[in-house]
Amino acid sequence: MKPAPFDYIRPDSVDEAIGVLGEYGDDARVIAGGQSLLPMLNMRLVRPEVLIDISRLDELKQLEKTGSGVRIGAGVTQGALAIWVGLEPDLPLIARALPNVGHFQTRNRGTVCGSICHADPSSELPLCLALLEGEVELRSDRGARRVPASDFQQGVLNTAREADELATNVVFPAASNGAAYAFDEFNHRHGDFAVVAVAARSEGARISLAVGGVADRPEVRHWTGLEGSAIDDALNDLAWELGGNDDIHATAQYRRQLVRHLGRKVIEETAR
Amino acid sequence: MKNLSRDSRHHVTFRLNGVTVEGFSEPRMLLSDFLRHEVGATGTHVGCEHGVCGACTILIDGTASRSCLMLAVQADGAEIDTIEGLANADGSFGILQQAFHENFALQCGFCTPGILMSLSEFLQDNPDPSVDEIKVALSGNVCRCTSYHEIINACIDAAAALRTSKAEAR
Ligand SMILES: Cc1cc2nc3c(=O)[nH]c(=O)nc-3n(C[C@H](O)[C@H](O)[C@H](O)COP(=O)(O)OP(=O)(O)OC[C@H]3O[C@@H](n4cnc5c(N)ncnc54)[C@H](O)[C@@H]3O)c2cc1C
Ligand code: FES
Ligand code: FES
């Protein structure tokens, strides 16, 4: 339960961080809040040669509303976002989801970007990013690019980020006036990873639903003009399509039932 | 840029309960181990080493965090508070400790340092919490001995005592 040896590098700027990341690539791991990486290091599930610590870089602690939405730097902790004044008006969905991300002690250090880069299929923040169609900003020595959420998370702990790229920001589109949002999840104890998590957005007749914890990444579906038992039929089709696996937390069958039940609940909540 | 090689032990210093401490650490050494084995502050306990049990919870720059999920070299220059700092200057119990004592809120005491450090931050942010809020706040700390009811009662008493002591200080 102790990490294998590694070198520790603490760059003084984002440029330096990108420089060393370019130099070491796959041999390096970025450490932000360490709330997922340290457990993996302690259990020796990962054995990087080099750790690049970005947690002290003030450049990455920007949290601002821009034209395209809310832009959150890679140094912004989940706890800092939770007390941000713009959270409820601009990101009502995240305001609902955030209290479920671990415990206040892990949110004090864990970052928003780190959760999205870690890409656990039942994580709340990647689920919200997928539903809201946000983006991840990546930078390397080769340049900068923005990747939409639907292309970023590719599977279990697997993203489109190349080994030499630093995620510098994530951008969540701000809430639109005519839209309603809802979030819910089932877990065995508060603060545990969700067995199934769902997020919904409705605007006019259009309903979007994101489901986490069933497939190997959050899955989003859109429907128009869905009402009454047609909602149940759509959710049933979705549950079978996503499938799910048996594990120690729940059976696949139970997960599909949660998709039907929680899916209906959040869709109804957004219709109110 | 700081570049610390895996093969050497590096100087680390921080303020622990208001006093400067120092020691040497390989990059891979956890802060929890540094506190216990380098500094000798064994009040911080280690249960799971993956963030789940909460026994190792300390305050880092005023906020509750897992010391098993941080490297000692990351704590260089930090302001750290642990269970050793909770008692009054004359050695008598601090408010949280007294409330746990009076409510029988511990048996073996293994989880207690982490719970008290978690509650130190929680009660500062939320001086008059509801039982439900306390339950959520305690979800990150596992106790295998006592019933959680006593811990919740102790938290309610501690909150009231802290409010009184703050009002008196005014
Ligand atoms: C007890 C406990 C309970 C938890 N419960 C939940 C939960 O219910 N839901 C949930 O979603 N999460 C949960 N977590 C995980 C937590 O939210 C983490 O904070 C988060 O997954 C990772 O963020 P971090 O900043 O700690 O990243 P780190 O642990 O530092 O990094 C995670 C991974 O992302 C990479 N990375 C991080 N930042 C960047 C970057 N800027 N650029 C490139 N790569 C980067 C790292 O190299 C690493 O591979 C829990 C953790 C613990 C310890
Ligand atoms: S030892 Fe750190 S949380 Fe269990
Ligand atoms: S008192 Fe023994 S684990 Fe809590």
PDB file of N, CA and C in Angstrom, chain A residues 1-12 16 20 31-35 38-39 42-44 49 51 53 55-56 103-106 108-109 189-191, chain B residues 1-6 27-28 30 33 48-52 57 60 63-66 68-71 73-76 118 121-122 136-137 139-142:
ATOM      1  N   MET A   1       0.813  -1.216   0.000  1.00  0.00           N
ATOM      2  CA  MET A   1       0.000   0.000   0.000  1.00  0.00           C
ATOM      3  C   MET A   1       0.853   1.276   0.000  1.00  0.00           C
ATOM      4  N   LYS A   2       2.090   1.178  -0.478  1.00  0.00           N
ATOM      5  CA  LYS A   2       2.911   2.390  -0.640  1.00  0.00           C
ATOM      6  C   LYS A   2       3.282   2.479  -2.115  1.00  0.00           C
ATOM      7  N   PRO A   3       3.379   3.716  -2.636  1.00  0.00           N
ATOM      8  CA  PRO A   3       3.714   3.858  -4.060  1.00  0.00           C
ATOM      9  C   PRO A   3       5.104   3.310  -4.374  1.00  0.00           C
ATOM     10  N   ALA A   4       5.280   2.841  -5.615  1.00  0.00           N
ATOM     11  CA  ALA A   4       6.619   2.524  -6.117  1.00  0.00           C
ATOM     12  C   ALA A   4       7.366   3.851  -6.296  1.00  0.00           C
ATOM     13  N   PRO A   5       8.695   3.830  -6.304  1.00  0.00           N
ATOM     14  CA  PRO A   5       9.451   5.100  -6.391  1.00  0.00           C
ATOM     15  C   PRO A   5       9.198   5.870  -7.694  1.00  0.00           C
ATOM     16  N   PHE A   6       9.216   7.189  -7.578  1.00  0.00           N
ATOM     17  CA  PHE A   6       9.109   8.066  -8.760  1.00  0.00           C
ATOM     18  C   PHE A   6       9.870   9.350  -8.466  1.00  0.00           C
ATOM     19  N   ASP A   7      10.228  10.072  -9.528  1.00  0.00           N
ATOM     20  CA  ASP A   7      10.778  11.421  -9.359  1.00  0.00           C
ATOM     21  C   ASP A   7       9.609  12.388  -9.261  1.00  0.00           C
ATOM     22  N   TYR A   8       9.829  13.472  -8.536  1.00  0.00           N
ATOM     23  CA  TYR A   8       8.746  14.445  -8.322  1.00  0.00           C
ATOM     24  C   TYR A   8       9.172  15.789  -8.898  1.00  0.00           C
ATOM     25  N   ILE A   9       8.379  16.292  -9.823  1.00  0.00           N
ATOM     26  CA  ILE A   9       8.688  17.591 -10.431  1.00  0.00           C
ATOM     27  C   ILE A   9       7.554  18.566 -10.151  1.00  0.00           C
ATOM     28  N   ARG A  10       7.934  19.733  -9.630  1.00  0.00           N
ATOM     29  CA  ARG A  10       6.925  20.775  -9.407  1.00  0.00           C
ATOM     30  C   ARG A  10       7.272  21.979 -10.254  1.00  0.00           C
ATOM     31  N   PRO A  11       6.648  22.105 -11.431  1.00  0.00           N
ATOM     32  CA  PRO A  11       6.955  23.235 -12.325  1.00  0.00           C
ATOM     33  C   PRO A  11       6.434  24.540 -11.733  1.00  0.00           C
ATOM     34  N   ASP A  12       7.047  25.663 -12.158  1.00  0.00           N
ATOM     35  CA  ASP A  12       6.631  26.974 -11.648  1.00  0.00           C
ATOM     36  C   ASP A  12       5.648  27.671 -12.575  1.00  0.00           C
ATOM     37  N   GLU A  16       6.226  25.517 -18.206  1.00  0.00           N
ATOM     38  CA  GLU A  16       7.194  24.513 -17.718  1.00  0.00           C
ATOM     39  C   GLU A  16       6.542  23.143 -17.592  1.00  0.00           C
ATOM     40  N   VAL A  20       7.879  19.683 -19.439  1.00  0.00           N
ATOM     41  CA  VAL A  20       8.278  18.390 -18.851  1.00  0.00           C
ATOM     42  C   VAL A  20       7.332  17.272 -19.266  1.00  0.00           C
ATOM     43  N   ILE A  31      -0.194  15.223 -11.448  1.00  0.00           N
ATOM     44  CA  ILE A  31      -0.967  15.127 -10.208  1.00  0.00           C
ATOM     45  C   ILE A  31      -1.624  16.475  -9.933  1.00  0.00           C
ATOM     46  N   ALA A  32      -2.954  16.446  -9.808  1.00  0.00           N
ATOM     47  CA  ALA A  32      -3.706  17.676  -9.509  1.00  0.00           C
ATOM     48  C   ALA A  32      -4.119  17.573  -8.042  1.00  0.00           C
ATOM     49  N   GLY A  33      -5.325  17.077  -7.755  1.00  0.00           N
ATOM     50  CA  GLY A  33      -5.739  16.914  -6.348  1.00  0.00           C
ATOM     51  C   GLY A  33      -5.218  15.629  -5.721  1.00  0.00           C
ATOM     52  N   GLY A  34      -4.861  14.685  -6.550  1.00  0.00           N
ATOM     53  CA  GLY A  34      -4.336  13.409  -6.065  1.00  0.00           C
ATOM     54  C   GLY A  34      -5.379  12.484  -5.464  1.00  0.00           C
ATOM     55  N   GLN A  35      -6.655  12.846  -5.535  1.00  0.00           N
ATOM     56  CA  GLN A  35      -7.681  12.067  -4.834  1.00  0.00           C
ATOM     57  C   GLN A  35      -8.060  10.789  -5.584  1.00  0.00           C
ATOM     58  N   LEU A  38      -3.477   9.201  -6.075  1.00  0.00           N
ATOM     59  CA  LEU A  38      -2.774   8.639  -4.915  1.00  0.00           C
ATOM     60  C   LEU A  38      -3.300   7.247  -4.551  1.00  0.00           C
ATOM     61  N   PRO A  39      -4.631   7.029  -4.523  1.00  0.00           N
ATOM     62  CA  PRO A  39      -5.086   5.654  -4.290  1.00  0.00           C
ATOM     63  C   PRO A  39      -4.503   4.677  -5.320  1.00  0.00           C
ATOM     64  N   ASN A  42      -0.852   4.201  -4.463  1.00  0.00           N
ATOM     65  CA  ASN A  42      -0.705   3.400  -3.241  1.00  0.00           C
ATOM     66  C   ASN A  42      -0.963   1.924  -3.509  1.00  0.00           C
ATOM     67  N   MET A  43      -1.934   1.652  -4.371  1.00  0.00           N
ATOM     68  CA  MET A  43      -2.255   0.255  -4.686  1.00  0.00           C
ATOM     69  C   MET A  43      -1.385  -0.276  -5.823  1.00  0.00           C
ATOM     70  N   ARG A  44      -0.486   0.560  -6.294  1.00  0.00           N
ATOM     71  CA  ARG A  44       0.439   0.221  -7.397  1.00  0.00           C
ATOM     72  C   ARG A  44      -0.300  -0.227  -8.657  1.00  0.00           C
ATOM     73  N   GLU A  49       7.156   6.968 -13.862  1.00  0.00           N
ATOM     74  CA  GLU A  49       8.550   7.307 -13.546  1.00  0.00           C
ATOM     75  C   GLU A  49       8.616   8.674 -12.876  1.00  0.00           C
ATOM     76  N   LEU A  51       6.255  12.201 -11.477  1.00  0.00           N
ATOM     77  CA  LEU A  51       4.994  12.858 -11.125  1.00  0.00           C
ATOM     78  C   LEU A  51       5.166  14.361 -11.361  1.00  0.00           C
ATOM     79  N   ASP A  53       3.569  17.840 -10.554  1.00  0.00           N
ATOM     80  CA  ASP A  53       2.583  18.412  -9.632  1.00  0.00           C
ATOM     81  C   ASP A  53       2.131  19.792 -10.118  1.00  0.00           C
ATOM     82  N   SER A  55      -0.565  21.280  -8.718  1.00  0.00           N
ATOM     83  CA  SER A  55      -1.550  21.757  -7.744  1.00  0.00           C
ATOM     84  C   SER A  55      -1.253  23.160  -7.202  1.00  0.00           C
ATOM     85  N   ARG A  56      -0.002  23.628  -7.358  1.00  0.00           N
ATOM     86  CA  ARG A  56       0.291  24.958  -6.808  1.00  0.00           C
ATOM     87  C   ARG A  56       0.299  26.057  -7.866  1.00  0.00           C
ATOM     88  N   HIS A 103     -16.512  13.147  -0.584  1.00  0.00           N
ATOM     89  CA  HIS A 103     -16.821  13.779   0.703  1.00  0.00           C
ATOM     90  C   HIS A 103     -16.206  15.170   0.717  1.00  0.00           C
ATOM     91  N   PHE A 104     -16.610  16.006   1.677  1.00  0.00           N
ATOM     92  CA  PHE A 104     -16.065  17.368   1.642  1.00  0.00           C
ATOM     93  C   PHE A 104     -14.542  17.353   1.786  1.00  0.00           C
ATOM     94  N   GLN A 105     -14.025  16.338   2.489  1.00  0.00           N
ATOM     95  CA  GLN A 105     -12.569  16.259   2.642  1.00  0.00           C
ATOM     96  C   GLN A 105     -11.874  15.932   1.311  1.00  0.00           C
ATOM     97  N   THR A 106     -12.504  15.127   0.451  1.00  0.00           N
ATOM     98  CA  THR A 106     -11.871  14.834  -0.851  1.00  0.00           C
ATOM     99  C   THR A 106     -12.125  15.983  -1.832  1.00  0.00           C
ATOM    100  N   ASN A 108     -12.093  19.050  -1.008  1.00  0.00           N
ATOM    101  CA  ASN A 108     -11.161  20.123  -0.663  1.00  0.00           C
ATOM    102  C   ASN A 108      -9.899  20.079  -1.521  1.00  0.00           C
ATOM    103  N   ARG A 109      -9.486  18.912  -1.970  1.00  0.00           N
ATOM    104  CA  ARG A 109      -8.285  18.807  -2.796  1.00  0.00           C
ATOM    105  C   ARG A 109      -8.585  18.379  -4.232  1.00  0.00           C
ATOM    106  N   ARG A 189     -23.773   4.220   0.079  1.00  0.00           N
ATOM    107  CA  ARG A 189     -23.535   5.155   1.185  1.00  0.00           C
ATOM    108  C   ARG A 189     -23.271   6.516   0.570  1.00  0.00           C
ATOM    109  N   HIS A 190     -23.636   7.587   1.261  1.00  0.00           N
ATOM    110  CA  HIS A 190     -23.352   8.904   0.741  1.00  0.00           C
ATOM    111  C   HIS A 190     -21.850   9.064   0.503  1.00  0.00           C
ATOM    112  N   GLY A 191     -21.481   9.603  -0.652  1.00  0.00           N
ATOM    113  CA  GLY A 191     -20.073   9.848  -0.937  1.00  0.00           C
ATOM    114  C   GLY A 191     -19.392   8.727  -1.689  1.00  0.00           C
TER     115      GLY A 191
ATOM    116  N   MET B   1      11.677  25.632 -10.976  1.00  0.00           N
ATOM    117  CA  MET B   1      11.093  24.285 -11.006  1.00  0.00           C
ATOM    118  C   MET B   1      11.795  23.411  -9.976  1.00  0.00           C
ATOM    119  N   LYS B   2      11.006  22.677  -9.234  1.00  0.00           N
ATOM    120  CA  LYS B   2      11.556  21.768  -8.225  1.00  0.00           C
ATOM    121  C   LYS B   2      11.628  20.375  -8.845  1.00  0.00           C
ATOM    122  N   ASN B   3      12.791  19.729  -8.748  1.00  0.00           N
ATOM    123  CA  ASN B   3      12.947  18.395  -9.326  1.00  0.00           C
ATOM    124  C   ASN B   3      13.592  17.492  -8.284  1.00  0.00           C
ATOM    125  N   LEU B   4      12.807  16.597  -7.699  1.00  0.00           N
ATOM    126  CA  LEU B   4      13.286  15.779  -6.593  1.00  0.00           C
ATOM    127  C   LEU B   4      13.454  14.328  -7.047  1.00  0.00           C
ATOM    128  N   SER B   5      14.678  13.838  -6.938  1.00  0.00           N
ATOM    129  CA  SER B   5      14.963  12.496  -7.417  1.00  0.00           C
ATOM    130  C   SER B   5      14.436  11.433  -6.462  1.00  0.00           C
ATOM    131  N   ARG B   6      14.015  10.321  -7.028  1.00  0.00           N
ATOM    132  CA  ARG B   6      13.449   9.221  -6.239  1.00  0.00           C
ATOM    133  C   ARG B   6      14.471   8.607  -5.291  1.00  0.00           C
ATOM    134  N   PRO B  27      10.409  11.222  -2.462  1.00  0.00           N
ATOM    135  CA  PRO B  27       9.199  11.758  -3.100  1.00  0.00           C
ATOM    136  C   PRO B  27       7.964  10.903  -2.846  1.00  0.00           C
ATOM    137  N   ARG B  28       8.145   9.584  -2.748  1.00  0.00           N
ATOM    138  CA  ARG B  28       6.958   8.727  -2.658  1.00  0.00           C
ATOM    139  C   ARG B  28       6.393   8.610  -1.244  1.00  0.00           C
ATOM    140  N   LEU B  30       4.216   9.143   1.881  1.00  0.00           N
ATOM    141  CA  LEU B  30       2.932   9.785   2.140  1.00  0.00           C
ATOM    142  C   LEU B  30       3.062  10.741   3.319  1.00  0.00           C
ATOM    143  N   ASP B  33       2.625   9.055   6.670  1.00  0.00           N
ATOM    144  CA  ASP B  33       3.813   8.362   7.182  1.00  0.00           C
ATOM    145  C   ASP B  33       4.865   9.343   7.672  1.00  0.00           C
ATOM    146  N   CYS B  48      -6.706   2.845   5.723  1.00  0.00           N
ATOM    147  CA  CYS B  48      -6.884   2.196   4.422  1.00  0.00           C
ATOM    148  C   CYS B  48      -5.876   2.616   3.373  1.00  0.00           C
ATOM    149  N   GLU B  49      -5.320   3.800   3.517  1.00  0.00           N
ATOM    150  CA  GLU B  49      -4.412   4.377   2.521  1.00  0.00           C
ATOM    151  C   GLU B  49      -5.018   4.464   1.121  1.00  0.00           C
ATOM    152  N   HIS B  50      -6.320   4.576   1.020  1.00  0.00           N
ATOM    153  CA  HIS B  50      -6.861   5.014  -0.267  1.00  0.00           C
ATOM    154  C   HIS B  50      -8.032   5.987  -0.126  1.00  0.00           C
ATOM    155  N   GLY B  51      -8.050   6.701   0.975  1.00  0.00           N
ATOM    156  CA  GLY B  51      -8.965   7.837   1.058  1.00  0.00           C
ATOM    157  C   GLY B  51     -10.338   7.523   1.596  1.00  0.00           C
ATOM    158  N   VAL B  52     -10.617   6.263   1.890  1.00  0.00           N
ATOM    159  CA  VAL B  52     -11.984   5.858   2.194  1.00  0.00           C
ATOM    160  C   VAL B  52     -12.333   5.940   3.685  1.00  0.00           C
ATOM    161  N   THR B  57      -7.391  11.905   8.476  1.00  0.00           N
ATOM    162  CA  THR B  57      -7.795  13.272   8.128  1.00  0.00           C
ATOM    163  C   THR B  57      -7.120  14.311   9.025  1.00  0.00           C
ATOM    164  N   ILE B  60      -5.101  20.837   6.344  1.00  0.00           N
ATOM    165  CA  ILE B  60      -3.987  21.378   5.574  1.00  0.00           C
ATOM    166  C   ILE B  60      -4.397  22.774   5.127  1.00  0.00           C
ATOM    167  N   THR B  63      -8.109  23.386   5.787  1.00  0.00           N
ATOM    168  CA  THR B  63      -9.203  22.550   5.287  1.00  0.00           C
ATOM    169  C   THR B  63      -8.892  21.075   5.506  1.00  0.00           C
ATOM    170  N   ALA B  64      -9.933  20.310   5.824  1.00  0.00           N
ATOM    171  CA  ALA B  64      -9.769  18.890   6.136  1.00  0.00           C
ATOM    172  C   ALA B  64      -9.398  18.111   4.878  1.00  0.00           C
ATOM    173  N   SER B  65      -8.354  17.302   4.982  1.00  0.00           N
ATOM    174  CA  SER B  65      -7.898  16.508   3.839  1.00  0.00           C
ATOM    175  C   SER B  65      -7.323  15.195   4.333  1.00  0.00           C
ATOM    176  N   ARG B  66      -7.246  14.230   3.424  1.00  0.00           N
ATOM    177  CA  ARG B  66      -6.643  12.933   3.738  1.00  0.00           C
ATOM    178  C   ARG B  66      -5.121  13.056   3.693  1.00  0.00           C
ATOM    179  N   CYS B  68      -3.196  10.556   3.792  1.00  0.00           N
ATOM    180  CA  CYS B  68      -2.694   9.414   3.012  1.00  0.00           C
ATOM    181  C   CYS B  68      -2.781   9.671   1.518  1.00  0.00           C
ATOM    182  N   LEU B  69      -3.455  10.756   1.123  1.00  0.00           N
ATOM    183  CA  LEU B  69      -3.594  11.060  -0.303  1.00  0.00           C
ATOM    184  C   LEU B  69      -2.794  12.305  -0.653  1.00  0.00           C
ATOM    185  N   MET B  70      -1.716  12.516   0.101  1.00  0.00           N
ATOM    186  CA  MET B  70      -0.860  13.650  -0.196  1.00  0.00           C
ATOM    187  C   MET B  70       0.558  13.192   0.078  1.00  0.00           C
ATOM    188  N   LEU B  71       1.503  13.678  -0.702  1.00  0.00           N
ATOM    189  CA  LEU B  71       2.908  13.328  -0.481  1.00  0.00           C
ATOM    190  C   LEU B  71       3.498  14.308   0.523  1.00  0.00           C
ATOM    191  N   VAL B  73       6.364  15.643   0.375  1.00  0.00           N
ATOM    192  CA  VAL B  73       7.034  16.749  -0.331  1.00  0.00           C
ATOM    193  C   VAL B  73       6.034  17.809  -0.811  1.00  0.00           C
ATOM    194  N   GLN B  74       4.763  17.431  -0.942  1.00  0.00           N
ATOM    195  CA  GLN B  74       3.741  18.412  -1.335  1.00  0.00           C
ATOM    196  C   GLN B  74       3.360  19.324  -0.179  1.00  0.00           C
ATOM    197  N   ALA B  75       3.664  18.874   1.045  1.00  0.00           N
ATOM    198  CA  ALA B  75       3.250  19.643   2.220  1.00  0.00           C
ATOM    199  C   ALA B  75       4.296  20.671   2.620  1.00  0.00           C
ATOM    200  N   ASP B  76       5.426  20.698   1.911  1.00  0.00           N
ATOM    201  CA  ASP B  76       6.493  21.633   2.265  1.00  0.00           C
ATOM    202  C   ASP B  76       5.940  23.063   2.286  1.00  0.00           C
ATOM    203  N   SER B 118     -12.099  16.303  10.998  1.00  0.00           N
ATOM    204  CA  SER B 118     -13.149  16.585  10.000  1.00  0.00           C
ATOM    205  C   SER B 118     -14.181  17.537  10.589  1.00  0.00           C
ATOM    206  N   GLU B 121     -13.349  21.386  10.860  1.00  0.00           N
ATOM    207  CA  GLU B 121     -13.676  22.246   9.712  1.00  0.00           C
ATOM    208  C   GLU B 121     -15.186  22.360   9.544  1.00  0.00           C
ATOM    209  N   PHE B 122     -15.873  21.234   9.654  1.00  0.00           N
ATOM    210  CA  PHE B 122     -17.317  21.227   9.415  1.00  0.00           C
ATOM    211  C   PHE B 122     -18.042  22.215  10.333  1.00  0.00           C
ATOM    212  N   VAL B 136     -24.218  13.503   6.712  1.00  0.00           N
ATOM    213  CA  VAL B 136     -23.509  13.638   5.440  1.00  0.00           C
ATOM    214  C   VAL B 136     -22.036  13.985   5.700  1.00  0.00           C
ATOM    215  N   ALA B 137     -21.814  14.901   6.656  1.00  0.00           N
ATOM    216  CA  ALA B 137     -20.434  15.306   6.952  1.00  0.00           C
ATOM    217  C   ALA B 137     -19.618  14.127   7.470  1.00  0.00           C
ATOM    218  N   SER B 139     -19.997  11.057   6.609  1.00  0.00           N
ATOM    219  CA  SER B 139     -19.964   9.917   5.686  1.00  0.00           C
ATOM    220  C   SER B 139     -18.545   9.589   5.241  1.00  0.00           C
ATOM    221  N   GLY B 140     -17.637  10.533   5.381  1.00  0.00           N
ATOM    222  CA  GLY B 140     -16.252  10.279   4.978  1.00  0.00           C
ATOM    223  C   GLY B 140     -15.383   9.742   6.104  1.00  0.00           C
ATOM    224  N   ASN B 141     -15.990   9.332   7.202  1.00  0.00           N
ATOM    225  CA  ASN B 141     -15.224   8.764   8.318  1.00  0.00           C
ATOM    226  C   ASN B 141     -15.880   7.473   8.783  1.00  0.00           C
ATOM    227  N   VAL B 142     -15.131   6.409   8.760  1.00  0.00           N
ATOM    228  CA  VAL B 142     -15.670   5.115   9.138  1.00  0.00           C
ATOM    229  C   VAL B 142     -15.269   4.795  10.576  1.00  0.00           C
TER     230      VAL B 142
END
